[in-house]
Tab-separated table of N, CA, C and O in Angstrom:
chain	number	residue	atom	x	y	z
A	1	GLN	N	-0.475	-12.432	-2.070
A	1	GLN	CA	0.579	-12.344	-1.082
A	1	GLN	C	0.034	-11.725	0.199
A	1	GLN	O	-1.050	-11.169	0.210
A	2	VAL	N	0.832	-11.823	1.236
A	2	VAL	CA	0.439	-11.289	2.531
A	2	VAL	C	0.397	-9.769	2.473
A	2	VAL	O	1.306	-9.124	1.945
A	3	GLN	N	-0.662	-9.219	3.022
A	3	GLN	CA	-0.802	-7.776	3.091
A	3	GLN	C	-1.088	-7.337	4.515
A	3	GLN	O	-1.812	-8.012	5.254
A	4	LEU	N	-0.507	-6.224	4.887
A	4	LEU	CA	-0.725	-5.614	6.179
A	4	LEU	C	-1.377	-4.260	5.942
A	4	LEU	O	-0.840	-3.440	5.198
A	5	VAL	N	-2.505	-4.032	6.558
A	5	VAL	CA	-3.245	-2.801	6.345
A	5	VAL	C	-3.527	-2.143	7.680
A	5	VAL	O	-4.276	-2.677	8.495
A	6	GLU	N	-2.932	-0.969	7.873
A	6	GLU	CA	-3.119	-0.223	9.111
A	6	GLU	C	-4.354	0.661	9.033
A	6	GLU	O	-4.759	1.100	7.955
A	7	SER	N	-4.898	0.953	10.186
A	7	SER	CA	-5.989	1.899	10.291
A	7	SER	C	-5.980	2.502	11.689
A	7	SER	O	-5.329	1.982	12.589
A	8	GLY	N	-6.687	3.587	11.845
A	8	GLY	CA	-6.831	4.204	13.151
A	8	GLY	C	-6.047	5.480	13.354
A	8	GLY	O	-6.238	6.166	14.365
A	9	GLY	N	-5.169	5.820	12.428
A	9	GLY	CA	-4.422	7.056	12.557
A	9	GLY	C	-5.336	8.255	12.468
A	9	GLY	O	-6.334	8.243	11.749
A	10	ALA	N	-4.978	9.301	13.201
A	10	ALA	CA	-5.809	10.495	13.250
A	10	ALA	C	-5.025	11.642	13.843
A	10	ALA	O	-3.869	11.487	14.253
A	11	SER	N	-5.663	12.794	13.874
A	11	SER	CA	-5.110	13.966	14.539
A	11	SER	C	-5.761	14.108	15.901
A	11	SER	O	-6.989	14.135	16.007
A	12	VAL	N	-4.940	14.164	16.934
A	12	VAL	CA	-5.440	14.298	18.297
A	12	VAL	C	-4.653	15.377	19.018
A	12	VAL	O	-3.586	15.789	18.576
A	13	GLN	N	-5.183	15.813	20.128
A	13	GLN	CA	-4.506	16.813	20.938
A	13	GLN	C	-3.624	16.167	21.992
A	13	GLN	O	-3.747	14.977	22.307
A	14	LEU	N	-2.723	16.964	22.506
A	14	LEU	CA	-1.830	16.532	23.572
A	14	LEU	C	-2.613	15.816	24.669
A	14	LEU	O	-3.636	16.312	25.144
A	15	GLY	N	-2.131	14.652	25.060
A	15	GLY	CA	-2.783	13.889	26.108
A	15	GLY	C	-3.859	12.941	25.628
A	15	GLY	O	-4.395	12.165	26.430
A	16	GLY	N	-4.149	12.987	24.353
A	16	GLY	CA	-5.186	12.134	23.804
A	16	GLY	C	-4.726	10.707	23.597
A	16	GLY	O	-3.567	10.356	23.832
A	17	SER	N	-5.650	9.889	23.139
A	17	SER	CA	-5.387	8.477	22.917
A	17	SER	C	-5.857	8.045	21.539
A	17	SER	O	-6.778	8.620	20.973
A	18	LEU	N	-5.207	7.035	21.024
A	18	LEU	CA	-5.588	6.424	19.763
A	18	LEU	C	-5.330	4.936	19.838
A	18	LEU	O	-4.444	4.491	20.576
A	19	ARG	N	-6.092	4.187	19.082
A	19	ARG	CA	-5.810	2.775	18.918
A	19	ARG	C	-5.629	2.483	17.440
A	19	ARG	O	-6.552	2.679	16.638
A	20	LEU	N	-4.457	2.025	17.084
A	20	LEU	CA	-4.169	1.629	15.726
A	20	LEU	C	-4.440	0.142	15.549
A	20	LEU	O	-4.242	-0.648	16.468
A	21	SER	N	-4.882	-0.219	14.372
A	21	SER	CA	-5.124	-1.613	14.046
A	21	SER	C	-4.364	-1.985	12.786
A	21	SER	O	-4.122	-1.149	11.926
A	22	CYS	N	-4.014	-3.232	12.687
A	22	CYS	CA	-3.333	-3.753	11.512
A	22	CYS	C	-3.942	-5.099	11.173
A	22	CYS	O	-3.799	-6.058	11.938
A	23	SER	N	-4.619	-5.149	10.049
A	23	SER	CA	-5.211	-6.396	9.581
A	23	SER	C	-4.221	-7.113	8.679
A	23	SER	O	-3.675	-6.516	7.754
A	24	VAL	N	-4.005	-8.375	8.949
A	24	VAL	CA	-3.023	-9.161	8.222
A	24	VAL	C	-3.720	-10.289	7.486
A	24	VAL	O	-4.441	-11.080	8.084
A	25	SER	N	-3.496	-10.367	6.196
A	25	SER	CA	-4.105	-11.416	5.396
A	25	SER	C	-3.304	-12.706	5.497
A	25	SER	O	-2.168	-12.721	5.975
A	26	GLY	N	-3.898	-13.795	5.044
A	26	GLY	CA	-3.211	-15.072	5.031
A	26	GLY	C	-3.482	-15.913	6.261
A	26	GLY	O	-4.251	-15.544	7.149
A	27	ASN	N	-2.802	-17.049	6.308
A	27	ASN	CA	-3.021	-18.031	7.365
A	27	ASN	C	-1.843	-18.202	8.315
A	27	ASN	O	-1.839	-19.142	9.120
A	28	SER	N	-0.860	-17.325	8.235
A	28	SER	CA	0.348	-17.480	9.033
A	28	SER	C	0.520	-16.425	10.108
A	28	SER	O	1.616	-16.270	10.654
A	29	PHE	N	-0.527	-15.709	10.439
A	29	PHE	CA	-0.418	-14.608	11.389
A	29	PHE	C	0.193	-15.046	12.716
A	29	PHE	O	1.024	-14.340	13.293
A	30	SER	N	-0.203	-16.207	13.213
A	30	SER	CA	0.286	-16.672	14.500
A	30	SER	C	1.783	-16.969	14.494
A	30	SER	O	2.395	-17.063	15.557
A	31	ASN	N	2.369	-17.113	13.312
A	31	ASN	CA	3.796	-17.374	13.181
A	31	ASN	C	4.615	-16.119	12.897
A	31	ASN	O	5.801	-16.210	12.610
A	32	TYR	N	3.983	-14.979	12.964
A	32	TYR	CA	4.671	-13.721	12.706
A	32	TYR	C	5.095	-13.032	13.994
A	32	TYR	O	4.296	-12.864	14.914
A	33	CYS	N	6.354	-12.648	14.041
A	33	CYS	CA	6.758	-11.616	14.969
A	33	CYS	C	6.169	-10.321	14.420
A	33	CYS	O	6.274	-10.055	13.215
A	34	MET	N	5.562	-9.542	15.264
A	34	MET	CA	4.885	-8.336	14.804
A	34	MET	C	5.409	-7.109	15.541
A	34	MET	O	5.914	-7.204	16.661
A	35	GLY	N	5.235	-5.973	14.908
A	35	GLY	CA	5.665	-4.757	15.561
A	35	GLY	C	5.089	-3.510	14.920
A	35	GLY	O	4.493	-3.559	13.842
A	36	TRP	N	5.272	-2.426	15.618
A	36	TRP	CA	4.924	-1.101	15.118
A	36	TRP	C	6.182	-0.256	15.072
A	36	TRP	O	6.926	-0.197	16.051
A	37	VAL	N	6.397	0.379	13.939
A	37	VAL	CA	7.554	1.231	13.723
A	37	VAL	C	7.055	2.580	13.224
A	37	VAL	O	6.195	2.629	12.352
A	38	ARG	N	7.584	3.644	13.769
A	38	ARG	CA	7.135	4.970	13.354
A	38	ARG	C	8.279	5.765	12.743
A	38	ARG	O	9.446	5.534	13.029
A	39	GLN	N	7.909	6.720	11.901
A	39	GLN	CA	8.893	7.576	11.271
A	39	GLN	C	8.336	8.985	11.119
A	39	GLN	O	7.479	9.228	10.264
A	40	PRO	N	8.809	9.906	11.938
A	40	PRO	CA	8.423	11.308	11.752
A	40	PRO	C	9.052	11.848	10.475
A	40	PRO	O	10.080	11.343	10.019
A	41	PRO	N	8.476	12.879	9.879
A	41	PRO	CA	9.055	13.463	8.667
A	41	PRO	C	10.490	13.912	8.896
A	41	PRO	O	10.779	14.610	9.870
A	42	GLY	N	11.387	13.480	8.015
A	42	GLY	CA	12.771	13.894	8.097
A	42	GLY	C	13.587	13.234	9.191
A	42	GLY	O	14.738	13.613	9.410
A	43	LYS	N	13.021	12.262	9.883
A	43	LYS	CA	13.733	11.599	10.959
A	43	LYS	C	13.810	10.096	10.702
A	43	LYS	O	13.115	9.559	9.843
A	44	VAL	N	14.651	9.432	11.458
A	44	VAL	CA	14.855	8.006	11.269
A	44	VAL	C	13.704	7.211	11.860
A	44	VAL	O	12.950	7.700	12.703
A	45	ARG	N	13.592	5.992	11.410
A	45	ARG	CA	12.577	5.108	11.942
A	45	ARG	C	12.885	4.715	13.371
A	45	ARG	O	14.040	4.595	13.765
A	46	GLU	N	11.826	4.512	14.128
A	46	GLU	CA	11.955	4.092	15.513
A	46	GLU	C	10.915	3.026	15.802
A	46	GLU	O	9.720	3.261	15.659
A	47	GLY	N	11.370	1.869	16.218
A	47	GLY	CA	10.442	0.862	16.673
A	47	GLY	C	9.797	1.309	17.970
A	47	GLY	O	10.484	1.789	18.877
A	48	VAL	N	8.502	1.183	18.077
A	48	VAL	CA	7.798	1.636	19.271
A	48	VAL	C	7.128	0.506	20.035
A	48	VAL	O	6.719	0.698	21.182
A	49	ALA	N	6.994	-0.640	19.420
A	49	ALA	CA	6.382	-1.764	20.113
A	49	ALA	C	6.601	-3.042	19.321
A	49	ALA	O	6.520	-3.040	18.098
A	50	GLY	N	6.863	-4.111	20.023
A	50	GLY	CA	6.996	-5.407	19.385
A	50	GLY	C	6.263	-6.457	20.185
A	50	GLY	O	6.110	-6.335	21.396
A	51	ILE	N	5.818	-7.473	19.481
A	51	ILE	CA	5.136	-8.569	20.145
A	51	ILE	C	5.558	-9.874	19.490
A	51	ILE	O	5.560	-10.003	18.267
A	52	GLU	N	5.933	-10.827	20.303
A	52	GLU	CA	6.413	-12.095	19.816
A	52	GLU	C	5.253	-13.047	19.552
A	52	GLU	O	4.098	-12.747	19.847
A	53	THR	N	5.581	-14.199	19.018
A	53	THR	CA	4.534	-15.163	18.694
A	53	THR	C	3.801	-15.670	19.925
A	53	THR	O	2.636	-16.058	19.832
A	54	ASP	N	4.470	-15.651	21.065
A	54	ASP	CA	3.832	-16.075	22.312
A	54	ASP	C	3.202	-14.907	23.065
A	54	ASP	O	2.801	-15.067	24.216
A	55	ALA	N	3.152	-13.735	22.419
A	55	ALA	CA	2.529	-12.524	22.942
A	55	ALA	C	3.405	-11.759	23.923
A	55	ALA	O	2.938	-10.798	24.535
A	56	THR	N	4.648	-12.158	24.085
A	56	THR	CA	5.594	-11.350	24.837
A	56	THR	C	5.766	-10.004	24.146
A	56	THR	O	5.890	-9.946	22.925
A	57	THR	N	5.774	-8.931	24.911
A	57	THR	CA	5.853	-7.593	24.338
A	57	THR	C	7.112	-6.872	24.775
A	57	THR	O	7.708	-7.191	25.810
A	58	TYR	N	7.498	-5.873	23.990
A	58	TYR	CA	8.641	-5.056	24.338
A	58	TYR	C	8.469	-3.667	23.757
A	58	TYR	O	7.808	-3.485	22.742
A	59	TYR	N	9.075	-2.680	24.436
A	59	TYR	CA	8.917	-1.287	24.068
A	59	TYR	C	10.198	-0.520	24.356
A	59	TYR	O	10.937	-0.860	25.278
A	60	PRO	N	10.440	0.538	23.611
A	60	PRO	CA	11.533	1.437	23.980
A	60	PRO	C	11.083	2.360	25.104
A	60	PRO	O	9.885	2.514	25.368
A	61	ASP	N	12.045	2.974	25.755
A	61	ASP	CA	11.728	3.849	26.873
A	61	ASP	C	10.843	5.027	26.472
A	61	ASP	O	10.094	5.547	27.299
A	62	SER	N	10.930	5.444	25.219
A	62	SER	CA	10.186	6.602	24.773
A	62	SER	C	8.670	6.426	24.848
A	62	SER	O	7.937	7.407	24.943
A	63	VAL	N	8.210	5.186	24.810
A	63	VAL	CA	6.770	4.945	24.837
A	63	VAL	C	6.337	4.013	25.956
A	63	VAL	O	5.127	3.835	26.179
A	64	LYS	N	7.285	3.444	26.656
A	64	LYS	CA	6.960	2.480	27.701
A	64	LYS	C	6.029	3.098	28.744
A	64	LYS	O	6.264	4.190	29.238
A	65	GLY	N	4.982	2.375	29.044
A	65	GLY	CA	3.999	2.861	29.988
A	65	GLY	C	2.858	3.613	29.348
A	65	GLY	O	1.825	3.835	29.995
A	66	ARG	N	3.030	4.022	28.104
A	66	ARG	CA	1.991	4.748	27.387
A	66	ARG	C	1.386	3.939	26.239
A	66	ARG	O	0.208	4.082	25.941
A	67	PHE	N	2.206	3.119	25.608
A	67	PHE	CA	1.759	2.315	24.473
A	67	PHE	C	1.616	0.858	24.884
A	67	PHE	O	2.404	0.353	25.689
A	68	THR	N	0.640	0.199	24.309
A	68	THR	CA	0.433	-1.216	24.542
A	68	THR	C	0.162	-1.921	23.221
A	68	THR	O	-0.781	-1.569	22.516
A	69	ILE	N	0.981	-2.889	22.900
A	69	ILE	CA	0.786	-3.672	21.695
A	69	ILE	C	0.099	-4.985	22.067
A	69	ILE	O	0.349	-5.555	23.130
A	70	SER	N	-0.772	-5.435	21.207
A	70	SER	CA	-1.456	-6.701	21.433
A	70	SER	C	-1.796	-7.332	20.096
A	70	SER	O	-1.739	-6.682	19.049
A	71	ARG	N	-2.133	-8.598	20.136
A	71	ARG	CA	-2.497	-9.295	18.911
A	71	ARG	C	-3.677	-10.203	19.162
A	71	ARG	O	-3.849	-10.753	20.257
A	72	ASP	N	-4.485	-10.350	18.149
A	72	ASP	CA	-5.631	-11.244	18.179
A	72	ASP	C	-5.418	-12.251	17.060
A	72	ASP	O	-5.595	-11.929	15.885
A	73	ASN	N	-5.031	-13.451	17.425
A	73	ASN	CA	-4.706	-14.464	16.432
A	73	ASN	C	-5.939	-15.066	15.763
A	73	ASN	O	-5.820	-15.781	14.769
A	74	VAL	N	-7.105	-14.797	16.319
A	74	VAL	CA	-8.339	-15.245	15.692
A	74	VAL	C	-8.745	-14.288	14.585
A	74	VAL	O	-9.157	-14.691	13.507
A	75	LYS	N	-8.610	-13.000	14.867
A	75	LYS	CA	-8.959	-11.976	13.891
A	75	LYS	C	-7.811	-11.609	12.967
A	75	LYS	O	-7.996	-10.795	12.057
A	76	ASN	N	-6.638	-12.178	13.191
A	76	ASN	CA	-5.457	-11.827	12.402
A	76	ASN	C	-5.212	-10.319	12.429
A	76	ASN	O	-4.982	-9.679	11.395
A	77	THR	N	-5.256	-9.767	13.618
A	77	THR	CA	-5.149	-8.326	13.766
A	77	THR	C	-4.165	-7.960	14.861
A	77	THR	O	-4.141	-8.580	15.927
A	78	LEU	N	-3.368	-6.965	14.580
A	78	LEU	CA	-2.429	-6.389	15.524
A	78	LEU	C	-2.957	-5.029	15.962
A	78	LEU	O	-3.523	-4.296	15.148
A	79	TYR	N	-2.746	-4.691	17.216
A	79	TYR	CA	-3.222	-3.423	17.751
A	79	TYR	C	-2.095	-2.662	18.430
A	79	TYR	O	-1.128	-3.245	18.919
A	80	LEU	N	-2.261	-1.359	18.458
A	80	LEU	CA	-1.393	-0.514	19.254
A	80	LEU	C	-2.256	0.521	19.957
A	80	LEU	O	-2.808	1.412	19.315
A	81	GLN	N	-2.388	0.371	21.253
A	81	GLN	CA	-3.095	1.350	22.061
A	81	GLN	C	-2.102	2.406	22.502
A	81	GLN	O	-1.096	2.090	23.133
A	82	MET	N	-2.374	3.651	22.177
A	82	MET	CA	-1.488	4.755	22.495
A	82	MET	C	-2.223	5.728	23.398
A	82	MET	O	-3.259	6.268	23.021
A	83	ASN	N	-1.673	5.945	24.574
A	83	ASN	CA	-2.270	6.847	25.546
A	83	ASN	C	-1.318	7.982	25.874
A	83	ASN	O	-0.108	7.884	25.662
A	84	ASN	N	-1.879	9.053	26.410
A	84	ASN	CA	-1.091	10.213	26.818
A	84	ASN	C	-0.139	10.660	25.720
A	84	ASN	O	1.059	10.841	25.943
A	85	LEU	N	-0.677	10.859	24.556
A	85	LEU	CA	0.134	11.229	23.405
A	85	LEU	C	0.694	12.636	23.527
A	85	LEU	O	0.069	13.523	24.113
A	86	ASN	N	1.869	12.822	22.977
A	86	ASN	CA	2.499	14.129	22.929
A	86	ASN	C	2.956	14.408	21.501
A	86	ASN	O	2.990	13.501	20.667
A	87	PRO	N	3.296	15.659	21.181
A	87	PRO	CA	3.680	15.985	19.799
A	87	PRO	C	4.844	15.168	19.267
A	87	PRO	O	4.941	14.959	18.053
A	88	GLU	N	5.716	14.704	20.140
A	88	GLU	CA	6.841	13.888	19.703
A	88	GLU	C	6.405	12.523	19.182
A	88	GLU	O	7.194	11.817	18.558
A	89	ASP	N	5.172	12.157	19.445
A	89	ASP	CA	4.635	10.907	18.931
A	89	ASP	C	4.117	11.040	17.501
A	89	ASP	O	3.758	10.035	16.884
A	90	SER	N	4.055	12.249	16.988
A	90	SER	CA	3.573	12.462	15.624
A	90	SER	C	4.495	11.776	14.631
A	90	SER	O	5.709	11.993	14.638
A	91	ALA	N	3.929	10.945	13.791
A	91	ALA	CA	4.722	10.188	12.831
A	91	ALA	C	3.802	9.353	11.959
A	91	ALA	O	2.610	9.212	12.233
A	92	MET	N	4.388	8.806	10.907
A	92	MET	CA	3.725	7.746	10.180
A	92	MET	C	4.010	6.451	10.930
A	92	MET	O	5.170	6.136	11.211
A	93	TYR	N	2.971	5.736	11.261
A	93	TYR	CA	3.114	4.492	12.002
A	93	TYR	C	2.898	3.312	11.066
A	93	TYR	O	1.883	3.225	10.376
A	94	TYR	N	3.858	2.415	11.067
A	94	TYR	CA	3.823	1.253	10.202
A	94	TYR	C	3.658	-0.027	10.997
A	94	TYR	O	4.321	-0.236	12.010
A	95	CYS	N	2.796	-0.867	10.532
A	95	CYS	CA	2.681	-2.228	11.017
A	95	CYS	C	3.678	-3.085	10.258
A	95	CYS	O	3.833	-2.930	9.044
A	96	ALA	N	4.359	-3.970	10.943
A	96	ALA	CA	5.385	-4.773	10.300
A	96	ALA	C	5.414	-6.186	10.858
A	96	ALA	O	5.013	-6.432	11.995
A	97	ALA	N	5.915	-7.104	10.041
A	97	ALA	CA	5.936	-8.515	10.417
A	97	ALA	C	7.216	-9.196	9.974
A	97	ALA	O	7.883	-8.768	9.034
A	98	ARG	N	7.512	-10.273	10.652
A	98	ARG	CA	8.664	-11.121	10.329
A	98	ARG	C	8.274	-12.550	10.651
A	98	ARG	O	7.930	-12.873	11.783
A	99	LEU	N	8.324	-13.413	9.655
A	99	LEU	CA	7.911	-14.793	9.833
A	99	LEU	C	8.896	-15.552	10.708
A	99	LEU	O	10.107	-15.464	10.534
A	100	SER	N	8.371	-16.304	11.644
A	100	SER	CA	9.198	-17.110	12.534
A	100	SER	C	8.503	-18.426	12.821
A	100	SER	O	7.582	-18.487	13.638
A	101	TYR	N	8.951	-19.478	12.153
A	101	TYR	CA	8.371	-20.792	12.404
A	101	TYR	C	8.782	-21.344	13.768
A	101	TYR	O	8.048	-22.125	14.367
A	102	SER	N	9.938	-20.933	14.239
A	102	SER	CA	10.424	-21.386	15.535
A	102	SER	C	9.754	-20.671	16.692
A	102	SER	O	9.770	-21.162	17.825
A	103	GLY	N	9.188	-19.526	16.421
A	103	GLY	CA	8.592	-18.719	17.460
A	103	GLY	C	9.544	-17.710	18.067
A	103	GLY	O	9.123	-16.886	18.881
A	104	TYR	N	10.805	-17.762	17.679
A	104	TYR	CA	11.777	-16.820	18.196
A	104	TYR	C	11.658	-15.485	17.480
A	104	TYR	O	11.644	-15.431	16.249
A	105	CYS	N	11.581	-14.427	18.243
A	105	CYS	CA	11.475	-13.088	17.704
A	105	CYS	C	12.556	-12.204	18.307
A	105	CYS	O	12.420	-11.774	19.462
A	106	PRO	N	13.602	-11.924	17.564
A	106	PRO	CA	14.601	-10.997	18.080
A	106	PRO	C	13.994	-9.615	18.253
A	106	PRO	O	13.259	-9.143	17.386
A	107	GLN	N	14.292	-8.984	19.360
A	107	GLN	CA	13.689	-7.691	19.659
A	107	GLN	C	14.513	-6.568	19.030
A	107	GLN	O	15.069	-5.713	19.723
A	108	ASP	N	14.554	-6.583	17.708
A	108	ASP	CA	15.390	-5.652	16.964
A	108	ASP	C	14.615	-4.746	16.022
A	108	ASP	O	15.206	-3.902	15.347
A	109	TYR	N	13.306	-4.910	15.947
A	109	TYR	CA	12.445	-4.124	15.072
A	109	TYR	C	12.851	-4.228	13.610
A	109	TYR	O	12.634	-3.300	12.825
A	110	ILE	N	13.440	-5.342	13.236
A	110	ILE	CA	13.771	-5.598	11.844
A	110	ILE	C	12.725	-6.536	11.274
A	110	ILE	O	12.581	-7.669	11.725
A	111	PHE	N	12.009	-6.059	10.302
A	111	PHE	CA	10.918	-6.810	9.699
A	111	PHE	C	11.059	-6.811	8.191
A	111	PHE	O	11.750	-5.976	7.621
A	112	ASN	N	10.377	-7.732	7.537
A	112	ASN	CA	10.433	-7.789	6.082
A	112	ASN	C	9.064	-7.688	5.418
A	112	ASN	O	8.964	-7.745	4.196
A	113	LEU	N	8.037	-7.547	6.210
A	113	LEU	CA	6.703	-7.299	5.692
A	113	LEU	C	6.184	-6.027	6.331
A	113	LEU	O	6.226	-5.879	7.551
A	114	TRP	N	5.678	-5.143	5.498
A	114	TRP	CA	5.293	-3.820	5.978
A	114	TRP	C	3.935	-3.398	5.446
A	114	TRP	O	3.559	-3.723	4.319
A	115	GLY	N	3.215	-2.665	6.259
A	115	GLY	CA	2.002	-2.038	5.803
A	115	GLY	C	2.308	-0.707	5.152
A	115	GLY	O	3.463	-0.293	5.041
A	116	GLN	N	1.272	-0.028	4.724
A	116	GLN	CA	1.438	1.243	4.028
A	116	GLN	C	1.580	2.426	4.974
A	116	GLN	O	1.967	3.514	4.555
A	117	GLY	N	1.251	2.221	6.217
A	117	GLY	CA	1.373	3.264	7.212
A	117	GLY	C	0.076	3.993	7.472
A	117	GLY	O	-0.801	4.079	6.614
A	118	THR	N	-0.041	4.522	8.669
A	118	THR	CA	-1.171	5.357	9.036
A	118	THR	C	-0.647	6.548	9.825
A	118	THR	O	0.211	6.403	10.699
A	119	GLN	N	-1.136	7.723	9.498
A	119	GLN	CA	-0.588	8.952	10.048
A	119	GLN	C	-1.179	9.272	11.410
A	119	GLN	O	-2.398	9.261	11.598
A	120	VAL	N	-0.301	9.576	12.340
A	120	VAL	CA	-0.699	10.039	13.665
A	120	VAL	C	-0.127	11.431	13.867
A	120	VAL	O	1.080	11.642	13.732
A	121	THR	N	-0.986	12.363	14.167
A	121	THR	CA	-0.562	13.734	14.410
A	121	THR	C	-1.086	14.185	15.761
A	121	THR	O	-2.288	14.092	16.031
A	122	VAL	N	-0.186	14.657	16.597
A	122	VAL	CA	-0.539	15.110	17.937
A	122	VAL	C	-0.203	16.591	18.036
A	122	VAL	O	0.945	16.989	17.859
A	123	SER	N	-1.187	17.391	18.323
A	123	SER	CA	-1.003	18.829	18.415
A	123	SER	C	-1.062	19.272	19.865
A	123	SER	O	-1.729	18.656	20.706
A	124	SER	N	-0.369	20.351	20.152
A	124	SER	CA	-0.367	20.918	21.492
A	124	SER	C	-1.327	22.075	21.614
A	124	SER	O	-1.722	22.464	22.694
């Protein structure tokens, strides 16, 4: 079955940067709406970046201008570049997918395929 495997999580200081990666198995990567969703301990999930099948991207205000999502359809890999990190960005970050044969990706951060998560910790 399809597997999503995140990597790149680490502990960084305020203002630091990280790049998360998500490797996706299978042959349908180009048909997936993809996204990154984070969940701090004891708090609700928050979508932080989404990318459609045509590479259109979207972000919430909390990360806009600091985070950049991208995809490489040759490598079957999703990325999240995170810059100017602050402690509020500390969370488990999940790579997620939603199959779309039509190419339509609702910008709702609702996915049905999930990775195991990678931890991001930002200290002040």
